[in-house]
């Protein structure tokens, strides 16, 4: 799953970090550029999505199981505090701390589900992430306060017989929260959302290049806001990635990409670079490889 996670993390952070960026640019008012599943009321006002879905085929047997994982970013507000006073930035020694928007990765998994169970009736997996707050002392009375809002929703999983020896799996992601405006929608949304499906005892069918006997069944699959492809090692049929951008089967992260770009020190370093001001008084611009 390492190869799948690498490409999934690239998708996860593409809308958050990898766009041409200036700290003062108007675009930064809406950092989340792809894959947002918003509360229904704001989605209907803004033309966004409050639900996304994916359908794809799985060649199954009596013991076939499948596990679904919903992954998304959860917006976090990082506020720098000088004592009890909120400030935009604070310098302590050689380090400058800045107020900014961050994000946390969230994963919701269905656990292993027999395909036979999904054929009987849909399975609903709740999305329920509580609002929260944490504090990080930095120097003296200075601290960083991080807050995040509640995110609620449902993942509905089902299956139907599509052809002899093959089922059509369907996953529907719904945001059941509410939001009064775009800012609240970002805080309560499932940002850069995507699904990973992992099969045991069965083989997923390529949506782009199905075998001839399953071509009609594959053509009858309908997805909305997510585009499923085979993922993992080239030639493997055990994993599907349903992403908010169009990919080819078995996508790979470019070999020149730093291995730790989206984890630990790599992500912290990139966040710091993106939010840093140019020492000459301007803004630093960072160019990435985003797609719209």
Short mmCIF file of C-alpha atoms in Angstrom, two decimals:
data_model
loop_
_atom_site.label_atom_id
_atom_site.label_comp_id
_atom_site.label_asym_id
_atom_site.label_seq_id
_atom_site.Cartn_x
_atom_site.Cartn_y
_atom_site.Cartn_z
CA UNK A 1 0.00 0.00 0.00
CA UNK A 2 3.01 2.36 0.17
CA UNK A 3 2.76 3.17 -3.54
CA UNK A 4 -0.98 3.83 -3.21
CA UNK A 5 -0.48 6.06 -0.18
CA UNK A 6 2.22 8.04 -1.97
CA UNK A 7 -0.03 8.94 -4.90
CA UNK A 8 -3.04 9.43 -2.60
CA UNK A 9 -1.05 11.86 -0.43
CA UNK A 10 -0.08 13.79 -3.55
CA UNK A 11 -3.78 14.17 -4.37
CA UNK A 12 -4.60 14.98 -0.76
CA UNK A 13 -2.22 17.93 -0.65
CA UNK A 14 -2.47 19.05 -4.27
CA UNK A 15 -5.33 21.41 -3.54
CA UNK A 16 -3.77 22.59 -0.27
CA UNK A 17 -0.14 23.25 -1.10
CA UNK A 18 0.95 22.70 -4.66
CA UNK A 19 -0.52 25.69 -6.44
CA UNK A 20 1.46 28.82 -7.35
CA UNK A 21 1.25 30.69 -4.08
CA UNK A 22 1.80 34.10 -2.59
CA UNK A 23 0.88 34.90 0.98
CA UNK A 24 -0.98 38.03 -0.16
CA UNK A 25 -2.64 36.55 -3.26
CA UNK A 26 -6.42 36.57 -3.59
CA UNK A 27 -6.31 32.85 -4.35
CA UNK A 28 -5.23 32.14 -0.77
CA UNK A 29 -8.72 33.09 0.36
CA UNK A 30 -9.74 29.70 -1.04
CA UNK A 31 -6.88 27.27 -0.54
CA UNK A 32 -8.97 24.17 -1.21
CA UNK A 33 -8.99 23.87 -4.97
CA UNK A 34 -10.02 20.27 -5.67
CA UNK A 35 -12.20 17.56 -4.22
CA UNK A 36 -14.16 19.50 -1.61
CA UNK A 37 -17.32 17.83 -0.25
CA UNK A 38 -19.14 20.72 1.39
CA UNK A 39 -22.24 20.96 3.57
CA UNK A 40 -25.31 20.85 1.33
CA UNK A 41 -26.60 24.37 2.02
CA UNK A 42 -23.35 26.08 1.02
CA UNK A 43 -22.75 23.68 -1.89
CA UNK A 44 -26.13 24.62 -3.36
CA UNK A 45 -25.39 28.34 -2.96
CA UNK A 46 -21.90 28.17 -4.46
CA UNK A 47 -22.33 25.43 -7.06
CA UNK A 48 -20.06 23.05 -5.16
CA UNK A 49 -20.59 19.41 -4.23
CA UNK A 50 -22.16 18.04 -1.08
CA UNK A 51 -21.96 14.45 -2.29
CA UNK A 52 -19.58 12.52 -4.56
CA UNK A 53 -19.72 8.92 -5.74
CA UNK A 54 -17.78 6.26 -7.59
CA UNK A 55 -18.75 2.99 -9.28
CA UNK A 56 -16.36 0.31 -10.50
CA UNK A 57 -16.29 -3.43 -11.18
CA UNK A 58 -14.80 -6.22 -9.10
CA UNK A 59 -14.40 -9.81 -10.28
CA UNK A 60 -15.44 -11.71 -7.18
CA UNK A 61 -15.72 -15.15 -5.65
CA UNK A 62 -17.52 -16.65 -2.64
CA UNK A 63 -14.92 -15.34 -0.15
CA UNK A 64 -14.15 -11.95 -1.68
CA UNK A 65 -13.94 -9.01 0.72
CA UNK A 66 -13.33 -5.32 0.18
CA UNK A 67 -12.30 -2.45 2.44
CA UNK A 68 -13.04 1.21 1.68
CA UNK A 69 -11.12 4.16 3.10
CA UNK A 70 -12.27 7.76 2.81
CA UNK A 71 -9.38 10.22 3.13
CA UNK A 72 -9.63 14.00 3.29
CA UNK A 73 -8.11 17.10 4.83
CA UNK A 74 -9.78 18.84 7.76
CA UNK A 75 -9.18 22.60 7.94
CA UNK A 76 -7.42 23.81 11.09
CA UNK A 77 -6.98 27.44 12.12
CA UNK A 78 -3.57 28.10 13.64
CA UNK A 79 -3.63 31.26 15.76
CA UNK A 80 -0.44 32.72 17.23
CA UNK A 81 -1.03 34.21 20.69
CA UNK A 82 1.18 36.69 22.54
CA UNK A 83 -0.14 36.09 26.02
CA UNK A 84 -3.90 36.55 25.63
CA UNK A 85 -3.62 38.69 22.50
CA UNK A 86 -4.00 37.13 19.03
CA UNK A 87 -1.29 38.31 16.63
CA UNK A 88 -0.49 37.71 12.97
CA UNK A 89 3.11 36.83 13.73
CA UNK A 90 5.54 36.65 16.60
CA UNK A 91 9.31 36.31 16.60
CA UNK A 92 11.07 34.32 19.32
CA UNK A 93 14.82 34.06 18.90
CA UNK A 94 15.54 32.98 15.34
CA UNK A 95 12.03 31.62 14.73
CA UNK A 96 9.02 33.53 13.39
CA UNK A 97 5.62 32.05 14.18
CA UNK A 98 2.73 33.05 11.90
CA UNK A 99 -1.03 32.74 12.08
CA UNK A 100 -2.24 30.68 9.13
CA UNK A 101 -4.57 27.98 7.92
CA UNK A 102 -3.38 24.39 8.31
CA UNK A 103 -4.97 20.99 7.80
CA UNK A 104 -5.07 17.56 9.37
CA UNK A 105 -5.42 14.28 7.55
CA UNK A 106 -8.55 12.28 8.34
CA UNK A 107 -9.24 8.66 7.43
CA UNK A 108 -12.54 6.82 7.79
CA UNK A 109 -12.42 3.09 7.06
CA UNK A 110 -15.21 0.59 6.59
CA UNK A 111 -13.24 -2.39 7.81
CA UNK A 112 -13.30 -5.64 5.82
CA UNK A 113 -16.71 -6.25 4.24
CA UNK A 114 -17.71 -9.46 2.44
CA UNK A 115 -19.01 -8.69 -1.03
CA UNK A 116 -21.88 -11.06 -0.25
CA UNK A 117 -22.88 -8.69 2.57
CA UNK A 118 -22.87 -5.66 0.27
CA UNK A 119 -25.03 -7.53 -2.24
CA UNK A 120 -27.72 -7.99 0.40
CA UNK A 121 -28.06 -4.34 1.46
CA UNK A 122 -26.04 -1.11 1.67
CA UNK A 123 -23.61 -0.50 4.52
CA UNK A 124 -23.45 2.99 6.02
CA UNK A 125 -20.18 4.17 7.55
CA UNK A 126 -20.51 7.31 9.69
CA UNK A 127 -18.15 10.27 9.44
CA UNK A 128 -18.13 11.99 12.83
CA UNK A 129 -15.16 14.16 13.75
CA UNK A 130 -15.66 16.33 16.82
CA UNK A 131 -14.64 19.97 17.03
CA UNK A 132 -11.47 20.49 19.01
CA UNK A 133 -8.66 22.70 20.25
CA UNK A 134 -5.06 22.20 21.24
CA UNK A 135 -2.33 24.54 22.44
CA UNK A 136 1.40 24.48 21.78
CA UNK A 137 3.65 26.63 23.99
CA UNK A 138 6.46 28.22 21.98
CA UNK A 139 8.32 30.81 24.09
CA UNK A 140 7.50 32.54 27.36
CA UNK A 141 3.82 33.48 27.33
CA UNK A 142 3.57 32.92 23.57
CA UNK A 143 1.68 29.94 22.26
CA UNK A 144 -0.02 28.54 19.18
CA UNK A 145 -3.71 27.69 19.48
CA UNK A 146 -5.16 25.33 16.87
CA UNK A 147 -8.92 24.95 16.47
CA UNK A 148 -11.09 22.91 14.13
CA UNK A 149 -14.82 22.52 13.55
CA UNK A 150 -17.00 19.43 13.55
CA UNK A 151 -17.24 17.42 10.33
CA UNK A 152 -20.14 15.00 9.83
CA UNK A 153 -21.23 12.79 6.99
CA UNK A 154 -21.84 9.28 5.73
CA UNK A 155 -20.20 6.85 3.32
CA UNK A 156 -22.80 4.53 1.77
CA UNK A 157 -21.39 1.32 0.27
CA UNK A 158 -23.32 -1.13 -1.89
CA UNK A 159 -22.94 -3.76 -4.61
CA UNK A 160 -25.00 -5.31 -7.37
CA UNK A 161 -24.38 -8.18 -9.75
CA UNK A 162 -23.16 -6.62 -13.01
CA UNK A 163 -22.22 -9.77 -14.95
CA UNK A 164 -21.46 -13.42 -14.19
CA UNK A 165 -18.46 -13.38 -11.86
CA UNK A 166 -18.40 -9.59 -11.46
CA UNK A 167 -20.11 -7.06 -9.21
CA UNK A 168 -20.52 -3.31 -9.50
CA UNK A 169 -19.40 -1.60 -6.30
CA UNK A 170 -20.77 1.82 -5.45
CA UNK A 171 -19.48 4.26 -2.83
CA UNK A 172 -21.31 7.51 -2.05
CA UNK A 173 -19.81 10.18 0.23
CA UNK A 174 -22.24 12.69 1.75
CA UNK A 175 -21.49 15.73 3.91
CA UNK A 176 -24.38 16.09 6.37
CA UNK A 177 -23.09 19.23 8.08
CA UNK A 178 -24.32 22.82 7.75
CA UNK A 179 -22.55 26.07 6.87
CA UNK A 180 -23.66 29.69 6.65
CA UNK A 181 -20.90 30.84 4.28
CA UNK A 182 -17.86 29.72 2.31
CA UNK A 183 -15.46 30.08 5.23
CA UNK A 184 -17.58 27.86 7.46
CA UNK A 185 -17.97 25.40 4.58
CA UNK A 186 -14.18 25.10 4.38
CA UNK A 187 -14.00 24.43 8.11
CA UNK A 188 -16.74 21.78 8.01
CA UNK A 189 -15.91 20.30 4.62
CA UNK A 190 -14.14 17.14 3.54
CA UNK A 191 -11.33 18.78 1.60
CA UNK A 192 -9.43 17.11 -1.27
CA UNK A 193 -11.53 14.00 -0.55
CA UNK A 194 -10.86 10.66 -2.23
CA UNK A 195 -11.55 6.95 -1.73
CA UNK A 196 -9.28 3.91 -1.69
CA UNK A 197 -10.77 0.42 -2.12
CA UNK A 198 -8.73 -2.69 -1.35
CA UNK A 199 -9.90 -6.16 -2.40
CA UNK A 200 -9.00 -9.58 -1.04
CA UNK A 201 -9.92 -12.69 -3.02
CA UNK A 202 -10.94 -10.71 -6.09
CA UNK A 203 -9.64 -8.48 -8.88
CA UNK A 204 -10.77 -4.97 -9.73
CA UNK A 205 -11.49 -4.26 -13.39
CA UNK A 206 -9.82 -1.33 -15.12
CA UNK A 207 -12.50 1.29 -15.83
CA UNK A 208 -10.47 2.52 -18.80
CA UNK A 209 -9.51 -0.84 -20.31
CA UNK A 210 -11.92 -3.58 -19.20
CA UNK A 211 -11.80 -7.03 -20.79
CA UNK A 212 -14.19 -7.41 -23.71
CA UNK A 213 -16.64 -9.57 -21.78
CA UNK A 214 -17.06 -6.81 -19.15
CA UNK A 215 -16.94 -3.79 -21.46
CA UNK A 216 -20.69 -3.17 -21.35
CA UNK A 217 -20.82 -3.56 -17.57
CA UNK A 218 -17.90 -1.16 -17.16
CA UNK A 219 -19.53 1.37 -19.47
CA UNK A 220 -22.66 1.27 -17.31
CA UNK A 221 -20.72 2.41 -14.23
CA UNK A 222 -21.44 6.01 -13.24
CA UNK A 223 -19.26 8.18 -11.04
CA UNK A 224 -19.84 11.77 -9.95
CA UNK A 225 -16.97 13.92 -8.69
CA UNK A 226 -14.59 10.97 -8.36
CA UNK A 227 -12.74 9.07 -11.09
CA UNK A 228 -11.70 5.50 -10.20
CA UNK A 229 -8.50 3.95 -11.55
CA UNK A 230 -6.42 0.90 -10.70
CA UNK A 231 -3.68 1.80 -8.23
CA UNK A 232 -0.60 0.26 -6.66
CA UNK A 233 2.14 -1.69 -8.46
CA UNK A 234 1.82 -1.61 -12.23
CA UNK A 235 -0.28 -4.53 -13.42
CA UNK A 236 -1.93 -5.13 -10.04
CA UNK A 237 -5.70 -5.41 -9.68
CA UNK A 238 -6.08 -5.36 -5.90
CA UNK A 239 -6.63 -1.63 -5.31
CA UNK A 240 -8.74 1.17 -6.75
CA UNK A 241 -8.15 4.87 -6.13
CA UNK A 242 -11.17 7.11 -6.77
CA UNK A 243 -9.75 10.63 -7.00
CA UNK A 244 -11.24 14.09 -7.64
CA UNK A 245 -8.97 14.44 -10.68
CA UNK A 246 -8.68 12.26 -13.78
CA UNK A 247 -5.75 9.84 -13.60
CA UNK A 248 -4.55 6.87 -15.59
CA UNK A 249 -4.32 3.31 -14.22
CA UNK A 250 -1.42 2.73 -11.81
CA UNK A 251 -0.41 6.39 -11.37
CA UNK A 252 3.03 6.95 -9.87
CA UNK A 253 4.68 9.83 -8.04
CA UNK A 254 7.49 11.34 -10.11
CA UNK A 255 10.82 9.80 -9.02
CA UNK A 256 12.38 13.22 -8.39
CA UNK A 257 9.75 14.04 -5.73
CA UNK A 258 11.32 14.08 -2.23
CA UNK A 259 10.29 10.98 -0.31
CA UNK A 260 9.22 12.94 2.78
CA UNK A 261 7.45 15.81 1.01
CA UNK A 262 4.04 15.14 2.55
CA UNK A 263 5.05 13.74 5.90
CA UNK A 264 6.73 14.94 9.05
CA UNK A 265 9.60 17.33 8.50
CA UNK A 266 9.01 17.59 4.77
CA UNK A 267 5.47 18.92 5.14
CA UNK A 268 6.47 21.24 7.99
CA UNK A 269 9.28 22.63 5.86
CA UNK A 270 7.01 23.18 2.87
CA UNK A 271 4.36 24.88 5.00
CA UNK A 272 7.00 27.17 6.46
CA UNK A 273 8.30 28.05 3.00
CA UNK A 274 4.81 28.72 1.66
CA UNK A 275 3.94 31.08 4.50
CA UNK A 276 7.32 32.81 4.76
CA UNK A 277 7.73 36.43 3.72
CA UNK A 278 10.54 37.40 1.38
CA UNK A 279 13.34 39.06 3.41
CA UNK A 280 13.33 41.90 0.87
CA UNK A 281 9.79 42.80 1.88
CA UNK A 282 7.87 40.97 -0.86
CA UNK A 283 6.25 37.55 -0.89
CA UNK A 284 7.89 34.28 -1.72
CA UNK A 285 6.31 32.47 -4.67
CA UNK A 286 6.34 28.69 -4.83
CA UNK A 287 5.27 26.94 -8.02
CA UNK A 288 3.88 23.42 -8.00
CA UNK A 289 2.17 20.98 -10.31
CA UNK A 290 -1.52 21.44 -9.57
CA UNK A 291 -4.26 20.71 -12.09
CA UNK A 292 -7.78 22.07 -12.30
#
